[in-house]
């Protein structure tokens, strides 16, 4: 099975080479655990190899994403100019309607995104986060069915490997908001921020990954300028 | 009472010979605990004995299942070709309608599956997972009644022994999503991934099994290339 | 007050002689704790004394009940033939309608059962489990009132002593699904499966029993071939 | 403030003399903790002093109450004959309608009870339990208002001192089902059954009592033949 | 900022002088923790200084309040006669309608209370408890807005300092029933009853107080005849 | 990336210079943890530098805010007079309608606030708290979408840096009432009041901050006259 390098220093080893190609993986974590940096680092790793990547920005405007990356020492603009990286600003879908209005057409957004990914031939995709594409749906009992179809639609493009970040409510034991994404996705990577003996420690843990052996260790990492996430050793 | 070998190394001993024939058992576990591998191993064990088996694939496409098995060193294709193994892609039922549409006819899917199982004379069946066959039903107070009828329908075919995998929400104390499957099924096998003194350990635990004595021990296992789940010793 | 022997070795001592006659008792426990075996043992104890008993089978078909008992070394058929034991297959009420249909007439089932019990002069009755007779009711706020009337209807037959098994959700602190059965029933027997220092131990605990003194000890037991539940000593 | 003796050996000391007269008190406890015996003992203590008492039986039929008391060595009949004790069988209100019917007129029951108490000049009343008089009400947001009015109606009769038992769900931290009774009632007595070092111990704890000093100690007690609840010493 | 003495021995020290004048404070606690005594003591302290105070009685009738105070050695009547203390019996608003009726006009009650407070020139007010003025409202999503307006209405009278008691469900971590009162009120005083090494201890803890420094210590207190709450030392 | 000084002694160090300019940050904490003081201190720091700031007062009237600040030794009036600080009294929006009325037009309030901020050229804004701008919305499934649009609207003004305080229910593990604000906001500052070995300690913890490195330490602080929050050292 073909593997896709994550670009995270030390992480591919946990996957025995990288992410199995053409599937969708959940990058789960509480706020502030590094999910967005994980995604950008993944896309940049591809761009450096000449692979086209697309970042779907839902909670931030593209300028904010670029500024945030710059504060880490990453120059997204050079890749944006040559088309190896694109940031699609889905926030517009949400922001243009009046505050009191609803009824955003999620299907339309998803169709637009996936069609565009195929059209430009992107092989790396990050949707950060996945929840807003689900929450606007207004019929609770069908959420499970909806998420299943959404991930099927994403995985239909077998040449593109996708990261989906998920909101993990603070202190929660779930990996996602609906508790269903984690079963349907082809893998789960959990990012955590723990307080051990009054020191804060960031860790990453591959909880599930179809189609490859995995190292179950929970590994600590740092977020460093220019290098982003850097794994250290199992804890 | 006739027993059916599980094909899991060391597991039949816990059941004093194997699964009592002709009933439906719950294989419960959090994501990433090995439920799908358990099912495939069960079906392959039958195929090697010349018994026909059917795998109902709901969260993955058949090609993904085959690729995942290949990454473990299992060649499903050889059994698929001779008809000793079949993978029915139920995902199509879910994926063909538009994202925003609902109303999948679950009855129809179940009738199709069970009719086909009988027609081809399969004696081993795995439905992985059972939840989507329930969740699409939109009337909550009738879920218990529905699950009862569903498992009755499955157990009506007394020559076929069935495994049903169930979503166990992370950190949950339930064995299934509705908390009812575990009472109606004829047995429960719980797969767990625990962190003991910073080491991760996989265990299997037979919690209930009608019609046979069982060993209540929780036994650790590994997932090994070509051999799949291999039980070691009680913990 | 007249007492009815339970047939469980060592158990009547906890009740200072047996179950007070003519009432309904809750046999509560998680799946796999031995509730069905408790019921069958109770009925067989009566049959051996020439007392007619009826087992209401809801989650299993009669043939399965008979096969399960046989696997324990109990030959139900000899008692079934002479009419000292009867298994009423209520599963048919649930199984005959199409999967998607609902609206089973519970009142009708209950009337049928209780009328039949009276007609044949049964003095021992086991309804295993009670929950499905409640759950199909679709109006939540009236569940408490419904359960009260159901247990009143059962206890109206003062010559028949009844066991009702209840689903205890795994890890739950309740004794029943609705948390009301335990107040209305005339007694509660709790079956548990605990893990103490990596060993599994089965225990029984009489939590409440109207009309008799009880021993509050939680007592361990084994399930043995031919003897069924056998109590050992308090833990 | 005038005090009413409880009749429970050792209990009045916790209340510095007894229950303040003319109010309603909650006797709270899980099933099997002795609430019914507490009520009967309270009524018998009055009867022995020539005070009329009424027991409202909701979960049991009068014959069952009498039989249960007899098993403790108490002869209720002698007091029933002379009218010092009456058992009103409210269960009939619940039992006469068909299983599937609802809509019992609770107001009517309460009016009947309170009118009768006044008419016969009873000074001790026990409603065992209070919950069914509330649950049949079908509008949740008004439950608090309803309970307030119900307890006001009961306390309007200032010559009668009333005990109300409340269902405490097993393992719950509430003192009543709605969590409101405990604020409106003039006092709370909590009965508990605890497991301390593998021994079971029954305790009583006065948590709140308007109009009198109280001893906050949690005191252990036994249930003994003829003497009923007998307090021992603080734990 | 002008301070108002609480009248609780040792308590004003925690507030660096007393309650900031003209605002509304939450006195929170489980049943039986002394909230009503706290309120009466606060009003009596004012009455002794010639300040008019009003006690809004919702869960008790005025005669009960007077009797309860008398049992503590407090003679409310002397202050009631001269008009320095008034007890308004709001229970009548709740008790006069039939049990099954609802729809009490809360707005009307609040208008009546606040208008009366202004008219008689009361500078101390206690509403015991606040919850019933909220619960009868039947639209849940607007409860937050309602509570905000209610407390605004109360604080509009800047010459009157108000105590509001709140129901804290037993074992709850909230300070009020809706979890909103605690944010809108100008201060929170929490009364607790804890079991420490088998001894019961009453404590008071000022959790929040706008407009003044506070001592964050949790201080133990006793309830003594004639003196009411008497603080001792921090725990 | 341009940084904005917080004005909190010792706090900017945790942010490696201050808040990244032009975004919205959540100041989260239970009642009484110092959120309002944090906001005022932030605005005063700007005013001292000649930067215009606006405080949106929702739970308190401007006079109360001024009085509370005065009790800390801060003279807001001098800045209010010269227009470097403005307090907008949103409470009027909530207080003017009758108690029983609802339907406040939140959109209108938000438009008014943001338009005014732009018009006067304010570069510091504090909305204390954010929740009431959300709660009055009556359609639960759309809350997530609404919060996203609200924060987008606030962050559209890139010259203004905004603090939003959030209600953290007591004892809760969430950082906000809806559990969504924390994902959409550009940063989270958590204020806590902990009891460690019977001493109360106030701490601040930067949990997330886009666009800058942060020190993850949880740092203790005091609230001192004139100086407000003063950080000490990591705990």
Coordinates of N, CA and C in Angstrom, one line a residue, chain C residues 99-205:
Chain C
X99 N -39.9 -5.4 9.8 CA -38.9 -4.7 10.6 C -39.3 -3.2 10.9
X100 N -39.8 -2.6 9.9 CA -40.1 -1.2 10.0 C -41.4 -0.9 10.7
X101 N -42.2 -1.9 11.0 CA -43.5 -1.7 11.7 C -43.4 -1.6 13.2
X102 N -44.4 -1.0 13.8 CA -44.4 -0.9 15.3 C -45.8 -1.1 15.7
X103 N -46.0 -0.8 17.0 CA -47.4 -0.7 17.5 C -47.8 -2.1 18.0
X104 N -46.9 -2.9 18.5 CA -47.3 -4.1 19.1 C -48.2 -3.8 20.3
X105 N -49.2 -4.6 20.5 CA -50.2 -4.3 21.5 C -49.7 -5.0 22.8
X106 N -49.0 -4.3 23.6 CA -48.4 -4.9 24.9 C -49.5 -5.4 25.8
X107 N -50.6 -4.5 25.9 CA -51.7 -4.9 26.8 C -52.2 -6.3 26.5
X108 N -52.3 -6.6 25.2 CA -52.8 -7.8 24.8 C -51.9 -9.0 25.2
X109 N -50.6 -8.8 25.1 CA -49.6 -9.8 25.5 C -49.7 -10.1 27.0
X110 N -49.8 -9.0 27.7 CA -49.8 -9.1 29.2 C -51.1 -9.9 29.6
X111 N -52.2 -9.4 29.0 CA -53.5 -10.1 29.3 C -53.4 -11.6 28.9
X112 N -52.8 -11.9 27.8 CA -52.7 -13.3 27.4 C -51.9 -14.1 28.4
X113 N -50.7 -13.5 28.7 CA -49.8 -14.2 29.7 C -50.5 -14.5 31.0
X114 N -51.1 -13.4 31.6 CA -51.6 -13.6 32.9 C -52.9 -14.5 32.9
X115 N -53.7 -14.3 31.9 CA -54.8 -15.2 31.8 C -54.4 -16.7 31.7
X116 N -53.4 -16.9 30.9 CA -52.9 -18.3 30.7 C -52.4 -18.9 32.0
X117 N -51.6 -18.0 32.7 CA -51.0 -18.5 34.0 C -52.1 -18.9 34.9
X118 N -53.2 -18.1 35.0 CA -54.3 -18.5 35.9 C -55.0 -19.8 35.4
X119 N -55.2 -19.8 34.1 CA -56.0 -21.0 33.5 C -55.3 -22.3 33.8
X120 N -54.0 -22.3 33.6 CA -53.3 -23.6 33.8 C -52.9 -23.8 35.3
X121 N -53.1 -22.8 36.1 CA -52.8 -23.0 37.5 C -51.3 -23.0 37.9
X122 N -50.6 -22.2 37.1 CA -49.1 -22.1 37.4 C -48.9 -21.3 38.7
X123 N -48.0 -21.8 39.5 CA -47.6 -21.1 40.7 C -46.3 -20.4 40.7
X124 N -45.6 -20.7 39.6 CA -44.3 -20.0 39.4 C -44.2 -19.5 38.0
X125 N -43.8 -18.2 37.9 CA -43.7 -17.5 36.6 C -42.4 -16.8 36.5
X126 N -41.8 -16.8 35.3 CA -40.6 -16.0 35.1 C -40.8 -15.2 33.8
X127 N -40.7 -13.9 33.9 CA -40.7 -13.1 32.7 C -39.3 -12.5 32.4
X128 N -38.7 -13.0 31.3 CA -37.3 -12.7 31.1 C -37.0 -12.1 29.8
X129 N -36.9 -10.8 29.7 CA -36.9 -9.8 30.7 C -38.2 -9.0 30.7
X130 N -38.4 -8.1 31.6 CA -39.6 -7.3 31.7 C -39.6 -6.1 30.8
X131 N -38.4 -5.6 30.5 CA -38.3 -4.3 29.8 C -39.1 -4.3 28.5
X132 N -39.1 -5.3 27.6 CA -39.8 -5.1 26.4 C -41.3 -4.9 26.6
X133 N -41.8 -5.3 27.7 CA -43.2 -5.1 27.9 C -43.5 -3.7 28.3
X134 N -42.5 -2.9 28.5 CA -42.6 -1.5 28.8 C -42.2 -0.6 27.7
X135 N -41.1 -1.0 27.1 CA -40.4 -0.1 26.1 C -41.3 0.2 24.9
X136 N -42.1 -0.7 24.5 CA -42.9 -0.5 23.3 C -43.9 0.6 23.5
X137 N -44.2 0.9 24.8 CA -45.1 2.0 25.1 C -44.4 3.3 24.6
X138 N -45.2 4.1 24.0 CA -44.5 5.3 23.4 C -44.6 6.6 24.1
X139 N -45.2 6.6 25.3 CA -45.3 7.9 26.0 C -44.5 7.9 27.3
X140 N -43.4 8.5 27.2 CA -42.5 8.5 28.4 C -43.0 8.9 29.7
X141 N -43.8 10.1 29.8 CA -44.2 10.5 31.1 C -45.1 9.6 31.8
X142 N -45.6 8.6 31.1 CA -46.6 7.7 31.7 C -45.9 6.3 32.0
X143 N -44.6 6.2 31.8 CA -44.0 4.9 32.1 C -44.1 4.5 33.5
X144 N -43.9 5.4 34.4 CA -44.0 5.1 35.9 C -45.4 4.5 36.2
X145 N -46.4 5.2 35.7 CA -47.8 4.7 36.0 C -48.0 3.4 35.3
X146 N -47.4 3.2 34.1 CA -47.6 1.9 33.4 C -47.0 0.8 34.2
X147 N -45.7 1.0 34.6 CA -45.0 -0.1 35.4 C -45.8 -0.4 36.6
X148 N -46.3 0.6 37.3 CA -47.1 0.3 38.5 C -48.3 -0.6 38.2
X149 N -49.0 -0.3 37.2 CA -50.1 -1.1 36.8 C -49.8 -2.5 36.4
X150 N -48.6 -2.6 35.7 CA -48.2 -3.9 35.2 C -47.9 -4.8 36.4
X151 N -47.1 -4.3 37.3 CA -46.7 -5.1 38.5 C -48.0 -5.4 39.3
X152 N -48.9 -4.4 39.4 CA -50.1 -4.7 40.2 C -50.9 -5.9 39.5
X153 N -50.9 -5.8 38.2 CA -51.6 -6.9 37.4 C -51.0 -8.2 37.7
X154 N -49.7 -8.3 37.7 CA -49.0 -9.5 38.0 C -49.2 -10.0 39.4
X155 N -49.2 -9.1 40.4 CA -49.3 -9.5 41.8 C -50.8 -9.8 42.2
X156 N -51.7 -9.5 41.2 CA -53.1 -9.8 41.6 C -53.3 -11.3 41.7
X157 N -52.5 -12.1 41.0 CA -52.6 -13.5 41.1 C -51.8 -13.9 42.4
X158 N -52.5 -14.1 43.5 CA -51.7 -14.2 44.8 C -51.2 -15.6 45.0
X159 N -51.5 -16.5 44.1 CA -51.0 -17.9 44.3 C -49.8 -18.1 43.4
X160 N -49.4 -17.1 42.6 CA -48.3 -17.3 41.7 C -47.1 -16.3 42.1
X161 N -46.0 -16.9 42.3 CA -44.8 -16.1 42.7 C -43.9 -15.9 41.4
X162 N -43.6 -14.6 41.1 CA -43.1 -14.2 39.8 C -41.7 -13.6 39.9
X163 N -40.8 -14.1 39.0 CA -39.5 -13.4 38.8 C -39.5 -12.6 37.6
X164 N -39.1 -11.4 37.7 CA -38.9 -10.5 36.5 C -37.5 -10.1 36.4
X165 N -36.9 -10.4 35.2 CA -35.5 -10.0 35.1 C -35.4 -8.6 34.5
X166 N -34.4 -7.9 34.9 CA -34.3 -6.5 34.4 C -33.0 -6.2 33.8
X167 N -33.0 -5.5 32.7 CA -31.7 -5.1 32.0 C -31.1 -4.0 32.9
X168 N -29.9 -4.3 33.4 CA -29.1 -3.3 34.1 C -28.0 -2.8 33.1
X169 N -28.1 -1.6 32.6 CA -27.1 -1.2 31.6 C -25.7 -1.3 32.2
X170 N -24.7 -1.7 31.4 CA -23.3 -2.0 31.9 C -22.8 -0.8 32.6
X171 N -22.3 -1.0 33.8 CA -21.6 0.0 34.6 C -22.6 1.0 35.2
X172 N -23.9 0.7 35.1 CA -24.9 1.6 35.6 C -25.1 1.4 37.1
X173 N -25.6 2.3 37.8 CA -25.9 2.2 39.2 C -27.4 1.9 39.4
X174 N -28.2 1.9 38.4 CA -29.6 1.5 38.5 C -29.8 0.0 38.6
X175 N -30.9 -0.4 39.0 CA -31.3 -1.8 39.0 C -32.2 -2.2 37.9
X176 N -32.6 -1.2 37.1 CA -33.5 -1.4 36.0 C -33.4 -0.3 35.0
X177 N -34.1 -0.5 33.9 CA -33.9 0.6 32.9 C -34.6 1.9 33.2
X178 N -35.8 1.8 33.9 CA -36.5 3.0 34.1 C -36.3 3.5 35.5
X179 N -35.6 2.7 36.4 CA -35.4 3.2 37.7 C -36.7 3.2 38.6
X180 N -37.7 2.6 38.1 CA -39.0 2.6 38.8 C -39.4 1.2 39.2
X181 N -39.0 0.3 38.3 CA -39.3 -1.1 38.6 C -38.8 -1.5 40.0
X182 N -37.6 -1.0 40.4 CA -37.0 -1.4 41.7 C -37.8 -0.9 42.9
X183 N -38.6 0.2 42.7 CA -39.4 0.6 43.8 C -40.8 -0.1 43.9
X184 N -41.3 -0.5 42.8 CA -42.6 -1.1 42.8 C -42.6 -2.6 43.1
X185 N -41.5 -3.2 42.6 CA -41.4 -4.7 42.8 C -41.3 -5.0 44.3
X186 N -41.7 -6.2 44.7 CA -41.7 -6.5 46.1 C -40.3 -6.9 46.6
X187 N -39.4 -7.1 45.7 CA -38.0 -7.4 46.2 C -37.0 -7.2 45.0
X188 N -35.8 -7.1 45.4 CA -34.7 -7.0 44.4 C -33.6 -8.0 44.7
X189 N -33.2 -8.7 43.7 CA -32.0 -9.6 43.8 C -31.1 -9.1 42.7
X190 N -29.9 -8.7 43.1 CA -28.9 -8.2 42.2 C -27.8 -9.2 41.9
X191 N -27.6 -9.5 40.7 CA -26.5 -10.4 40.3 C -25.4 -9.6 39.7
X192 N -24.2 -9.9 40.2 CA -23.0 -9.1 39.7 C -21.8 -9.9 39.3
X193 N -21.1 -9.3 38.4 CA -19.8 -10.0 37.9 C -18.7 -8.9 38.2
X194 N -17.9 -9.2 39.2 CA -16.9 -8.2 39.5 C -15.5 -8.7 39.3
X195 N -14.6 -7.8 39.0 CA -13.2 -8.1 38.8 C -12.4 -7.7 40.0
X196 N -12.0 -8.6 40.9 CA -11.3 -8.3 42.1 C -9.9 -8.9 42.0
X197 N -8.9 -8.0 42.0 CA -7.5 -8.4 41.9 C -7.3 -9.4 40.7
X198 N -7.8 -8.9 39.5 CA -7.7 -9.7 38.3 C -8.4 -11.0 38.2
X199 N -9.2 -11.3 39.2 CA -10.0 -12.5 39.2 C -11.5 -12.1 39.1
X200 N -12.3 -12.8 38.3 CA -13.7 -12.5 38.1 C -14.5 -13.3 39.2
X201 N -15.4 -12.6 39.8 CA -16.2 -13.2 40.8 C -17.7 -12.9 40.6
X202 N -18.5 -13.9 40.7 CA -20.0 -13.7 40.5 C -20.5 -13.5 41.9
X203 N -21.4 -12.6 42.1 CA -22.1 -12.4 43.4 C -23.6 -12.2 43.3
X204 N -24.3 -12.5 44.4 CA -25.7 -12.2 44.4 C -25.9 -11.4 45.7
X205 N -26.9 -10.5 45.6 CA -27.1 -9.6 46.7 C -28.6 -9.3 46.8

